[in-house]
Tab-separated table of C-alpha atoms in Angstrom:
chain	number	residue	atom	x	y	z
A	1	MET	CA	118.414	78.973	-178.768
A	2	MET	CA	118.119	75.080	-177.958
A	3	GLN	CA	119.989	73.844	-174.760
A	4	ARG	CA	121.395	70.516	-175.229
A	5	ASN	CA	120.917	69.585	-171.710
A	6	HIS	CA	117.116	69.535	-172.240
A	7	TRP	CA	117.324	67.184	-175.238
A	8	LEU	CA	120.281	64.894	-174.902
A	9	VAL	CA	119.063	62.359	-172.682
A	10	SER	CA	120.342	58.892	-172.155
A	11	GLY	CA	118.964	55.933	-174.056
A	12	SER	CA	118.672	54.353	-171.063
A	13	ILE	CA	115.041	53.678	-169.471
A	14	LEU	CA	116.307	54.364	-166.121
A	15	ALA	CA	117.458	57.547	-166.833
A	16	ILE	CA	114.287	58.529	-168.532
A	17	LEU	CA	112.119	57.465	-165.487
A	18	VAL	CA	114.339	59.345	-163.145
A	19	THR	CA	113.061	62.789	-164.537
A	20	ALA	CA	109.391	61.720	-164.115
A	21	ILE	CA	107.269	63.660	-161.473
A	22	PRO	CA	107.695	62.165	-157.913
A	23	ALA	CA	105.201	59.678	-157.444
A	24	ARG	CA	104.724	56.345	-155.593
A	25	SER	CA	106.913	54.064	-157.158
A	26	GLU	CA	106.380	50.247	-157.358
A	27	THR	CA	109.107	47.639	-158.203
A	28	LEU	CA	108.539	44.746	-160.481
A	29	SER	CA	109.005	42.214	-157.332
A	30	GLU	CA	106.318	44.260	-155.277
A	31	ALA	CA	103.786	44.070	-158.318
A	32	MET	CA	104.438	40.302	-158.898
A	33	ALA	CA	104.073	39.967	-154.715
A	34	THR	CA	100.866	41.500	-154.745
A	35	ALA	CA	99.541	39.529	-157.689
A	36	TYR	CA	100.783	36.285	-156.034
A	37	ALA	CA	98.749	37.189	-152.942
A	38	THR	CA	95.369	38.568	-154.540
A	39	ASN	CA	95.109	37.599	-158.086
A	40	PRO	CA	91.643	36.012	-158.335
A	41	THR	CA	92.773	33.478	-161.114
A	42	LEU	CA	95.499	32.297	-159.179
A	43	LEU	CA	93.455	32.268	-156.004
A	44	SER	CA	90.685	30.395	-158.126
A	45	GLU	CA	93.141	27.553	-159.130
A	46	ARG	CA	94.295	27.122	-155.451
A	47	ALA	CA	90.786	26.284	-154.353
A	48	LYS	CA	90.222	24.089	-157.538
A	49	LEU	CA	93.485	22.019	-156.124
A	50	ARG	CA	92.153	21.943	-152.689
A	51	SER	CA	88.866	20.356	-154.302
A	52	ALA	CA	91.115	17.846	-156.194
A	53	ASP	CA	92.713	16.828	-152.875
A	54	GLU	CA	89.372	15.528	-151.590
A	55	LEU	CA	89.260	13.062	-154.406
A	56	VAL	CA	92.255	10.898	-152.477
A	57	PRO	CA	89.971	10.381	-149.266
A	58	GLN	CA	87.094	9.502	-151.358
A	59	ALA	CA	88.981	6.745	-152.995
A	60	LEU	CA	90.391	5.514	-149.660
A	61	ALA	CA	87.135	5.680	-148.079
A	62	ASN	CA	86.179	2.455	-150.176
A	63	TRP	CA	88.789	0.647	-147.491
A	64	ARG	CA	86.488	1.649	-144.776
A	65	PRO	CA	83.318	0.120	-143.184
A	66	SER	CA	79.945	1.850	-143.463
A	67	VAL	CA	77.666	1.908	-140.337
A	68	SER	CA	74.156	2.684	-140.376
A	69	LEU	CA	71.406	2.949	-137.371
A	70	SER	CA	67.812	2.018	-137.863
A	71	GLY	CA	64.721	2.211	-135.844
A	72	ASN	CA	61.016	2.004	-136.123
A	73	TYR	CA	57.742	1.979	-133.826
A	74	THR	CA	54.770	0.284	-135.175
A	75	ARG	CA	51.226	0.542	-133.775
A	76	SER	CA	48.729	-1.743	-135.422
A	77	TYR	CA	45.040	-2.237	-135.001
A	78	TYR	CA	43.041	-5.272	-135.593
A	79	TYR	CA	39.293	-5.291	-135.687
A	80	GLU	CA	37.617	-8.583	-134.528
A	81	SER	CA	34.018	-9.690	-135.001
A	82	ILE	CA	32.894	-12.721	-132.712
A	83	THR	CA	29.293	-14.092	-133.361
A	84	SER	CA	27.776	-16.194	-130.399
A	85	GLY	CA	27.162	-20.031	-130.989
A	86	SER	CA	23.651	-19.777	-129.402
A	87	ALA	CA	20.423	-18.151	-130.288
A	88	VAL	CA	19.226	-15.390	-127.968
A	89	PRO	CA	15.435	-14.642	-127.708
A	90	THR	CA	14.349	-11.376	-129.142
A	91	PRO	CA	10.785	-9.933	-129.870
A	92	GLN	CA	11.464	-10.766	-133.555
A	93	GLY	CA	12.596	-14.429	-132.803
A	94	SER	CA	15.599	-15.977	-132.155
A	95	GLN	CA	19.060	-14.268	-133.189
A	96	GLN	CA	22.711	-14.700	-133.029
A	97	VAL	CA	24.727	-12.186	-131.172
A	98	THR	CA	27.842	-10.693	-133.055
A	99	GLN	CA	30.283	-8.760	-130.864
A	100	THR	CA	33.029	-6.459	-132.336
A	101	GLY	CA	36.035	-5.153	-131.034
A	102	ALA	CA	39.663	-3.512	-131.788
A	103	VAL	CA	42.784	-4.640	-130.688
A	104	ALA	CA	46.174	-2.773	-130.738
A	105	TYR	CA	49.428	-4.280	-131.034
A	106	ASN	CA	52.668	-2.081	-130.211
A	107	ASN	CA	56.228	-3.035	-131.891
A	108	GLU	CA	59.644	-1.064	-131.642
A	109	THR	CA	62.789	-2.049	-133.458
A	110	MET	CA	66.296	-0.930	-133.147
A	111	GLY	CA	69.200	-2.106	-135.088
A	112	VAL	CA	72.657	-1.267	-136.128
A	113	THR	CA	74.506	-2.707	-139.485
A	114	VAL	CA	77.957	-2.560	-140.320
A	115	THR	CA	79.369	-3.610	-143.903
A	116	GLN	CA	82.985	-3.806	-144.571
A	117	PRO	CA	84.175	-4.244	-148.180
A	118	ILE	CA	86.895	-7.113	-148.536
A	119	TYR	CA	87.492	-7.135	-152.367
A	120	ARG	CA	86.184	-4.594	-155.103
A	121	GLY	CA	87.864	-6.231	-158.140
A	122	GLY	CA	91.055	-3.875	-157.306
A	123	ARG	CA	89.094	-0.734	-157.998
A	124	THR	CA	90.102	0.874	-154.743
A	125	VAL	CA	93.500	0.505	-155.418
A	126	ALA	CA	92.946	1.939	-159.088
A	127	GLN	CA	90.817	4.872	-157.861
A	128	THR	CA	93.323	5.657	-155.174
A	129	ARG	CA	96.130	5.885	-157.896
A	130	GLN	CA	94.070	7.721	-160.325
A	131	ALA	CA	93.001	10.364	-157.604
A	132	GLU	CA	96.711	10.741	-156.805
A	133	ALA	CA	97.223	11.410	-160.354
A	134	GLN	CA	94.717	14.021	-160.572
A	135	VAL	CA	96.255	15.770	-157.615
A	136	GLU	CA	99.671	15.921	-159.139
A	137	ALA	CA	97.789	17.057	-162.366
A	138	GLU	CA	96.085	20.075	-160.636
A	139	ARG	CA	99.407	20.989	-158.699
A	140	ALA	CA	101.082	21.322	-162.200
A	141	ASN	CA	98.236	23.168	-163.442
A	142	LEU	CA	98.557	25.398	-160.420
A	143	ARG	CA	102.099	26.278	-161.279
A	144	VAL	CA	100.920	26.741	-165.012
A	145	THR	CA	98.635	29.397	-163.935
A	146	GLU	CA	101.185	30.912	-161.313
A	147	GLY	CA	103.768	31.210	-163.929
A	148	GLN	CA	101.300	32.845	-166.456
A	149	VAL	CA	99.918	34.991	-163.966
A	150	LEU	CA	103.451	36.316	-163.202
A	151	LEU	CA	104.268	36.619	-166.744
A	152	ASN	CA	101.039	38.794	-167.216
A	153	VAL	CA	102.293	40.975	-164.259
A	154	ALA	CA	105.900	41.372	-166.168
A	155	THR	CA	104.150	42.206	-169.418
A	156	VAL	CA	102.026	44.912	-168.020
A	157	TYR	CA	104.638	46.249	-165.884
A	158	MET	CA	107.154	46.625	-168.822
A	159	ASN	CA	104.212	48.081	-171.046
A	160	LEU	CA	103.809	50.646	-168.511
A	161	VAL	CA	107.667	51.380	-168.005
A	162	GLN	CA	107.597	51.475	-171.976
A	163	ALA	CA	104.749	53.842	-171.954
A	164	GLN	CA	106.024	56.234	-169.426
A	165	ALA	CA	109.374	56.407	-170.926
A	166	VAL	CA	107.846	56.996	-174.418
A	167	LEU	CA	105.531	59.946	-172.773
A	168	GLN	CA	108.678	61.283	-171.397
A	169	LEU	CA	110.616	61.374	-174.429
A	170	SER	CA	107.482	62.932	-176.305
A	171	ILE	CA	107.263	65.544	-173.559
A	172	ASN	CA	111.139	66.034	-174.005
A	173	ASN	CA	110.747	66.487	-177.752
A	174	GLU	CA	107.808	68.676	-177.712
A	175	GLN	CA	109.819	71.321	-175.174
A	176	VAL	CA	112.910	71.196	-177.542
A	177	LEU	CA	110.724	71.659	-180.705
A	178	GLN	CA	109.099	74.586	-178.866
A	179	ARG	CA	112.449	76.090	-177.958
A	180	GLN	CA	113.543	75.401	-181.657
A	181	LEU	CA	110.396	77.265	-183.126
A	182	ASP	CA	111.011	80.439	-180.876
A	183	ALA	CA	114.679	80.408	-181.820
A	184	THR	CA	113.638	80.103	-185.342
A	185	GLU	CA	111.216	82.867	-185.213
A	186	ASP	CA	113.627	85.125	-183.585
A	187	ARG	CA	115.990	84.398	-186.465
A	188	PHE	CA	113.457	85.046	-188.982
A	189	ARG	CA	112.534	88.616	-187.418
A	190	VAL	CA	116.322	89.648	-187.922
A	191	GLY	CA	116.540	88.142	-191.408
A	192	GLU	CA	118.620	85.132	-190.902
A	193	VAL	CA	116.003	82.310	-191.956
A	194	THR	CA	113.100	82.285	-194.054
A	195	ARG	CA	109.270	81.733	-193.226
A	196	THR	CA	109.766	78.135	-195.121
A	197	ASP	CA	112.160	77.572	-191.964
A	198	VAL	CA	109.545	78.735	-189.551
A	199	ALA	CA	106.665	76.700	-191.154
A	200	GLN	CA	109.096	73.334	-190.954
A	201	SER	CA	109.538	74.271	-187.082
A	202	GLN	CA	105.748	74.919	-186.763
A	203	SER	CA	104.897	71.469	-188.398
A	204	ARG	CA	107.303	69.586	-186.557
A	205	LEU	CA	105.802	71.097	-183.217
A	206	ALA	CA	102.190	70.202	-184.329
A	207	ALA	CA	103.473	66.666	-184.718
A	208	ALA	CA	105.093	66.618	-181.592
A	209	HIS	CA	101.953	67.678	-179.802
A	210	ALA	CA	99.968	64.856	-181.511
A	211	ASP	CA	102.695	62.293	-180.570
A	212	ARG	CA	102.617	63.324	-176.737
A	213	THR	CA	98.696	63.096	-176.922
A	214	GLN	CA	99.082	59.738	-178.145
A	215	ALA	CA	101.807	58.970	-175.577
A	216	GLU	CA	99.552	60.030	-172.821
A	217	GLY	CA	96.700	57.832	-174.069
A	218	GLY	CA	99.225	54.899	-174.211
A	219	VAL	CA	99.909	55.604	-170.251
A	220	ARG	CA	96.362	55.596	-169.420
A	221	THR	CA	96.004	52.306	-171.285
A	222	ALA	CA	98.655	50.551	-169.851
A	223	ARG	CA	97.741	51.636	-166.204
A	224	ALA	CA	94.273	50.223	-166.694
A	225	ALA	CA	95.922	46.727	-167.800
A	226	TYR	CA	98.233	47.055	-164.967
A	227	LEU	CA	95.268	47.723	-162.364
A	228	GLN	CA	93.210	44.454	-164.061
A	229	THR	CA	96.242	42.472	-163.479
A	230	VAL	CA	98.092	43.501	-160.412
A	231	GLY	CA	94.954	44.869	-158.624
A	232	HIS	CA	95.966	48.478	-157.902
A	233	ASP	CA	97.441	51.292	-159.951
A	234	ALA	CA	101.100	52.472	-159.857
A	235	ASP	CA	101.931	56.135	-160.875
A	236	ARG	CA	105.596	55.278	-161.524
A	237	THR	CA	107.526	51.981	-162.282
A	238	GLU	CA	111.158	51.230	-162.290
A	239	ALA	CA	112.794	49.486	-165.136
A	240	PRO	CA	114.044	46.101	-163.858
A	241	LEU	CA	117.175	44.238	-164.679
A	242	GLU	CA	117.010	41.079	-166.225
A	243	PRO	CA	115.636	38.213	-163.965
A	244	PRO	CA	118.246	35.721	-162.555
A	245	LYS	CA	118.780	32.113	-163.608
A	246	LEU	CA	118.555	32.442	-167.314
A	247	PRO	CA	119.817	29.658	-169.220
A	248	GLY	CA	123.281	30.265	-170.993
A	249	SER	CA	122.190	28.450	-174.295
A	250	VAL	CA	118.990	27.307	-176.137
A	251	THR	CA	120.099	23.645	-175.563
A	252	GLU	CA	120.375	24.311	-171.868
A	253	ALA	CA	117.155	26.112	-171.834
A	254	GLN	CA	115.381	23.050	-173.684
A	255	GLY	CA	116.826	20.447	-171.133
A	256	VAL	CA	115.417	22.473	-168.194
A	257	ALA	CA	111.950	22.881	-169.860
A	258	GLY	CA	111.720	19.212	-170.655
A	259	ALA	CA	112.586	18.388	-167.058
A	260	GLU	CA	110.671	21.122	-165.188
A	261	SER	CA	107.753	22.314	-167.252
A	262	PRO	CA	104.494	22.145	-165.296
A	263	ALA	CA	102.754	22.135	-168.692
A	264	ILE	CA	104.405	18.593	-169.288
A	265	GLY	CA	103.616	17.521	-165.688
A	266	TYR	CA	100.198	18.477	-166.084
A	267	ALA	CA	99.668	16.454	-169.620
A	268	ARG	CA	101.691	13.432	-168.126
A	269	ASN	CA	99.724	13.147	-165.010
A	270	ASN	CA	96.475	13.328	-166.880
A	271	TYR	CA	97.878	10.424	-168.899
A	272	GLN	CA	98.599	8.534	-165.979
A	273	ALA	CA	95.003	9.248	-164.527
A	274	ALA	CA	93.342	8.154	-167.663
A	275	VAL	CA	95.485	4.819	-167.542
A	276	GLU	CA	94.356	4.039	-163.958
A	277	GLY	CA	90.817	4.698	-165.208
A	278	ILE	CA	91.163	1.744	-167.231
A	279	ASP	CA	92.037	-0.451	-164.194
A	280	LEU	CA	89.170	1.222	-162.355
A	281	ILE	CA	86.611	0.139	-165.109
A	282	GLN	CA	88.000	-3.190	-165.315
A	283	GLY	CA	87.291	-3.908	-161.676
A	284	GLU	CA	83.592	-3.887	-162.259
A	285	LEU	CA	83.671	-7.073	-164.123
A	286	LEU	CA	85.676	-8.860	-161.294
A	287	PRO	CA	84.022	-10.489	-158.231
A	288	GLN	CA	83.275	-8.318	-155.303
A	289	VAL	CA	83.439	-9.676	-151.672
A	290	ALA	CA	81.948	-8.016	-148.598
A	291	VAL	CA	81.086	-8.632	-144.941
A	292	SER	CA	78.144	-7.222	-143.056
A	293	GLY	CA	76.825	-7.714	-139.569
A	294	SER	CA	73.766	-6.493	-138.247
A	295	ALA	CA	72.342	-6.560	-134.664
A	296	ASN	CA	68.584	-5.729	-133.608
A	297	ARG	CA	66.450	-5.495	-130.608
A	298	ILE	CA	62.597	-6.065	-130.829
A	299	TYR	CA	60.198	-5.148	-128.262
A	300	ASN	CA	56.800	-6.377	-128.652
A	301	PHE	CA	53.723	-5.468	-126.840
A	302	ASP	CA	51.195	-7.900	-127.720
A	303	GLY	CA	49.808	-8.951	-124.415
A	304	PRO	CA	52.490	-9.531	-122.112
A	305	GLN	CA	55.772	-7.563	-123.031
A	306	SER	CA	58.390	-9.422	-124.887
A	307	LEU	CA	62.276	-8.760	-125.905
A	308	GLU	CA	63.898	-10.418	-128.808
A	309	ASN	CA	67.627	-9.708	-129.688
A	310	THR	CA	68.934	-10.835	-132.982
A	311	ALA	CA	72.332	-10.734	-134.524
A	312	GLN	CA	73.576	-11.900	-138.133
A	313	VAL	CA	76.973	-12.011	-139.993
A	314	VAL	CA	76.861	-12.227	-143.916
A	315	VAL	CA	79.725	-12.633	-146.126
A	316	GLY	CA	78.203	-11.625	-149.779
A	317	VAL	CA	79.976	-12.665	-152.961
A	318	THR	CA	78.819	-10.905	-155.945
A	319	VAL	CA	80.156	-12.160	-159.546
A	320	PRO	CA	78.755	-10.004	-162.257
A	321	LEU	CA	78.124	-11.934	-165.423
A	322	TYR	CA	76.611	-9.479	-167.780
A	323	GLN	CA	75.144	-5.798	-167.213
A	324	GLN	CA	73.830	-4.810	-170.607
A	325	GLY	CA	77.428	-4.136	-171.906
A	326	GLN	CA	77.760	-0.923	-170.344
A	327	GLU	CA	81.211	-1.796	-168.580
A	328	TYR	CA	82.675	-2.820	-171.874
A	329	ALA	CA	81.428	-0.021	-173.540
A	330	ARG	CA	83.008	2.274	-170.781
A	331	LEU	CA	86.206	0.312	-170.799
A	332	ARG	CA	86.728	0.827	-174.488
A	333	GLY	CA	85.965	4.313	-174.221
A	334	GLN	CA	88.498	4.717	-171.428
A	335	LYS	CA	91.132	3.291	-173.326
A	336	GLU	CA	90.520	5.842	-176.123
A	337	THR	CA	90.776	8.453	-173.598
A	338	ALA	CA	94.057	7.210	-172.418
A	339	ALA	CA	95.325	7.416	-176.060
A	340	GLN	CA	94.174	10.790	-176.249
A	341	MET	CA	95.817	11.856	-173.405
A	342	ARG	CA	99.095	10.123	-174.494
A	343	HIS	CA	98.884	12.360	-177.862
A	344	SER	CA	98.167	15.256	-175.632
A	345	LEU	CA	101.523	14.751	-173.681
A	346	ASP	CA	103.574	14.527	-177.093
A	347	GLN	CA	101.895	17.572	-178.036
A	348	ALA	CA	102.592	19.305	-174.813
A	349	GLU	CA	106.292	18.459	-175.222
A	350	ARG	CA	106.380	19.937	-178.566
A	351	ASP	CA	104.760	23.141	-177.445
A	352	VAL	CA	106.845	23.720	-174.579
A	353	LEU	CA	110.130	22.775	-176.883
A	354	GLU	CA	108.811	25.461	-179.442
A	355	SER	CA	108.026	28.135	-176.958
A	356	THR	CA	111.283	27.833	-175.261
A	357	THR	CA	113.111	27.963	-178.536
A	358	ALA	CA	111.012	31.149	-179.481
A	359	ALA	CA	111.485	32.714	-176.186
A	360	TRP	CA	115.171	32.114	-176.338
A	361	GLU	CA	115.427	33.833	-179.996
A	362	ALA	CA	113.278	36.644	-179.144
A	363	LEU	CA	115.645	37.330	-175.995
A	364	GLN	CA	118.759	37.282	-178.210
A	365	THR	CA	117.026	39.445	-180.913
A	366	ALA	CA	115.833	41.904	-178.433
A	367	ARG	CA	119.398	41.869	-176.774
A	368	ALA	CA	121.109	42.589	-180.143
A	369	ARG	CA	118.608	45.068	-180.979
A	370	ARG	CA	118.870	47.041	-177.741
A	371	ALA	CA	122.792	47.181	-178.368
A	372	SER	CA	122.422	48.624	-181.726
A	373	TYR	CA	120.069	51.365	-180.861
A	374	GLN	CA	122.131	52.132	-177.950
A	375	SER	CA	125.096	52.768	-180.278
A	376	GLN	CA	122.645	54.645	-182.521
A	377	ILE	CA	121.666	57.128	-179.938
A	378	LYS	CA	125.460	57.855	-179.257
A	379	ALA	CA	126.039	58.564	-182.700
A	380	ALA	CA	122.813	60.585	-183.269
A	381	GLU	CA	123.790	62.540	-180.156
A	382	ILE	CA	127.033	63.583	-181.747
A	383	ALA	CA	125.403	64.286	-185.063
A	384	LEU	CA	122.764	66.536	-183.589
A	385	GLU	CA	125.521	68.423	-181.677
A	386	GLY	CA	127.407	68.843	-184.812
A	387	VAL	CA	124.386	69.912	-187.137
A	388	SER	CA	123.470	72.418	-184.216
A	389	GLN	CA	126.888	74.130	-184.462
A	390	GLU	CA	126.916	74.089	-188.210
A	391	SER	CA	123.444	75.668	-188.238
A	392	ARG	CA	124.583	78.663	-186.087
A	393	VAL	CA	127.108	79.351	-188.454
A	394	GLY	CA	125.102	79.082	-191.554
A	395	SER	CA	126.290	75.729	-192.924
A	396	ARG	CA	123.101	73.681	-192.213
A	397	THR	CA	119.584	74.476	-192.475
A	398	VAL	CA	116.903	74.748	-189.861
A	399	LEU	CA	115.422	71.292	-191.571
A	400	ASP	CA	118.723	69.659	-191.251
A	401	VAL	CA	118.510	70.281	-187.383
A	402	LEU	CA	114.941	69.061	-187.093
A	403	ASN	CA	115.926	66.044	-189.114
A	404	ALA	CA	118.664	65.096	-186.724
A	405	GLU	CA	116.501	65.825	-183.651
A	406	GLN	CA	113.978	63.250	-184.948
A	407	GLU	CA	116.417	60.714	-185.822
A	408	LEU	CA	117.667	60.933	-182.058
A	409	LEU	CA	114.057	60.641	-180.921
A	410	ASN	CA	113.425	57.517	-182.994
A	411	ALA	CA	116.435	56.003	-181.832
A	412	GLN	CA	115.536	56.406	-178.207
A	413	VAL	CA	112.011	55.260	-178.675
A	414	ASN	CA	113.516	52.307	-180.542
A	415	GLU	CA	115.697	51.512	-177.608
A	416	VAL	CA	112.915	51.840	-175.281
A	417	GLN	CA	110.800	49.262	-177.303
A	418	ALA	CA	113.814	47.067	-177.587
A	419	ALA	CA	114.222	47.247	-173.773
A	420	HIS	CA	110.744	46.053	-173.194
A	421	ASP	CA	110.980	43.282	-175.849
A	422	GLN	CA	114.170	42.141	-174.149
A	423	MET	CA	112.630	42.066	-170.534
A	424	VAL	CA	109.201	40.535	-171.626
A	425	ALA	CA	111.230	37.615	-173.605
A	426	ALA	CA	113.351	37.051	-170.548
A	427	PHE	CA	110.340	36.357	-168.513
A	428	GLN	CA	108.746	34.452	-171.287
A	429	LEU	CA	111.707	32.174	-171.372
A	430	LEU	CA	111.681	31.520	-167.671
A	431	ASN	CA	108.017	30.655	-167.890
A	432	ALA	CA	108.581	28.318	-170.824
A	433	GLU	CA	111.390	26.477	-168.621
A	434	GLY	CA	108.884	26.193	-165.813
A	435	ARG	CA	111.054	28.704	-163.567
A	436	LEU	CA	108.878	31.807	-163.279
A	437	SER	CA	107.387	31.158	-159.794
A	438	ALA	CA	107.204	33.103	-156.499
A	439	GLU	CA	109.788	30.846	-155.090
A	440	GLN	CA	112.295	30.628	-157.999
A	441	MET	CA	111.761	34.814	-158.237
A	442	GLU	CA	112.355	35.043	-154.147
A	443	LEU	CA	109.171	37.231	-153.813
A	444	ALA	CA	108.650	38.530	-150.252
A	445	VAL	CA	105.355	36.537	-150.058
A	446	ASP	CA	104.389	33.531	-147.759
A	447	PHE	CA	104.410	30.939	-150.352
A	448	TYR	CA	101.484	28.749	-150.887
A	449	ASP	CA	102.164	25.024	-149.950
A	450	PRO	CA	99.882	22.769	-152.052
A	451	ALA	CA	100.857	19.642	-150.029
A	452	ARG	CA	99.555	21.003	-146.614
A	453	HIS	CA	96.056	20.822	-147.402
A	454	TYR	CA	96.346	17.518	-148.862
A	455	GLU	CA	97.854	16.310	-145.952
A	456	ASP	CA	95.212	17.724	-143.697
A	457	VAL	CA	92.525	15.647	-145.489
A	458	ARG	CA	94.116	12.578	-147.037
A	459	ASP	CA	93.324	10.324	-144.079
A	460	LYS	CA	90.127	12.187	-142.554
A	461	TRP	CA	87.438	9.683	-141.753
A	462	ALA	CA	84.989	12.585	-140.988
A	463	GLY	CA	84.513	16.439	-140.908
A	464	PHE	CA	82.629	19.030	-142.463
A	465	GLY	CA	85.619	21.260	-143.245
A	466	GLU	CA	85.051	25.075	-143.640
A	467	ARG	CA	84.173	27.533	-146.287
A	468	SER	CA	87.340	28.525	-148.073
A	469	ASP	CA	86.166	31.341	-150.441
A	470	LEU	CA	88.158	33.895	-148.484
A	471	ARG	CA	91.410	31.910	-148.069
A	472	ASN	CA	94.424	31.918	-150.065
């Protein structure tokens, strides 16, 4: 006879997971913290941001002088042929005598040259502003990546929660149907039911075997995705509560997203960088002024040694007139690039508005569905109890009991799926708002400070730095 305490389990995921085999359990916050510290995509974006930080000192370097030291050593050989003015008697007659000799000259020069830009057509200022906008864009992109990584973790975590819950329901259902078949066969042997009732029970048990096998495969697939995203496996998960700081209305969600979404910030800073690029190219058409100074010391070893010191200061002014029209073509192209970035910003704002609204509606739908399924579970539990009692006195058939059991199972599986959809939608909403971050989620990690490296390198005049392929 079927025992009700083996089948009438709560529709709550938490209650289902409590019955799982004891294993290492990991919370969603722990999984997020692990991914925040070790996810390769996130680490790659941090390195990309540090690379972008270097654009600012590159631009600021145009305010600074350039210094070069030069030196050379020269050794020259001169060959001289000298013919005497008077003839010298020889057996063959009188001939003039020619003397040939080599003379070596040594020369050493050392010098230093300093060049200081004074005015570059405003390009230094424009390049600095452009670099700062690019840094801000990469910071926003890092936030986009961080939010997406954490959303991926929440998704694979909830996928594993759902897969484990469905598997546990499948195992429970298989056990119940096995007991149901045993009881039906006992009743058949005493003549209370027919062979048809036995066959129906066997059919349902075979389907339960298939469902359990499929659920086991679902768990293995979910664990593989979990390993790929988080970086390690988790034998058991715990169904989390809804994340904090969810908006109270779709209007509030849209307002927060418009103000805080990093996707919009990324597009906005890219547009600003493109605008500064216009001024940067225009500066190539303006005059340039630079001051250069040089000092040289020359040692001459031509006969008696001599020393010569020279120094000069030159103010150079360059006025570009026409350079094949390249600057004008690049300027026109940059203006179109700025227009493109402006349209991209408009599209980003629309995309954020749409994704926020969609996530809000998905969350409300999942909440309503889950509440309905929870009510269905309660009703199905009562119905199954009643049908079971009626079957014992012969007023209900075995098929009626099997159908009631299947209806309860379907309601429980649907509730598990709705709970999964509810949690995923909640994190999607946070991500659309720009609030899905390690800091907002209060993860137990050392938060990455994107400004620290920037402040370290902004005003550096020299330095090789260090390899950061192992840094976070």
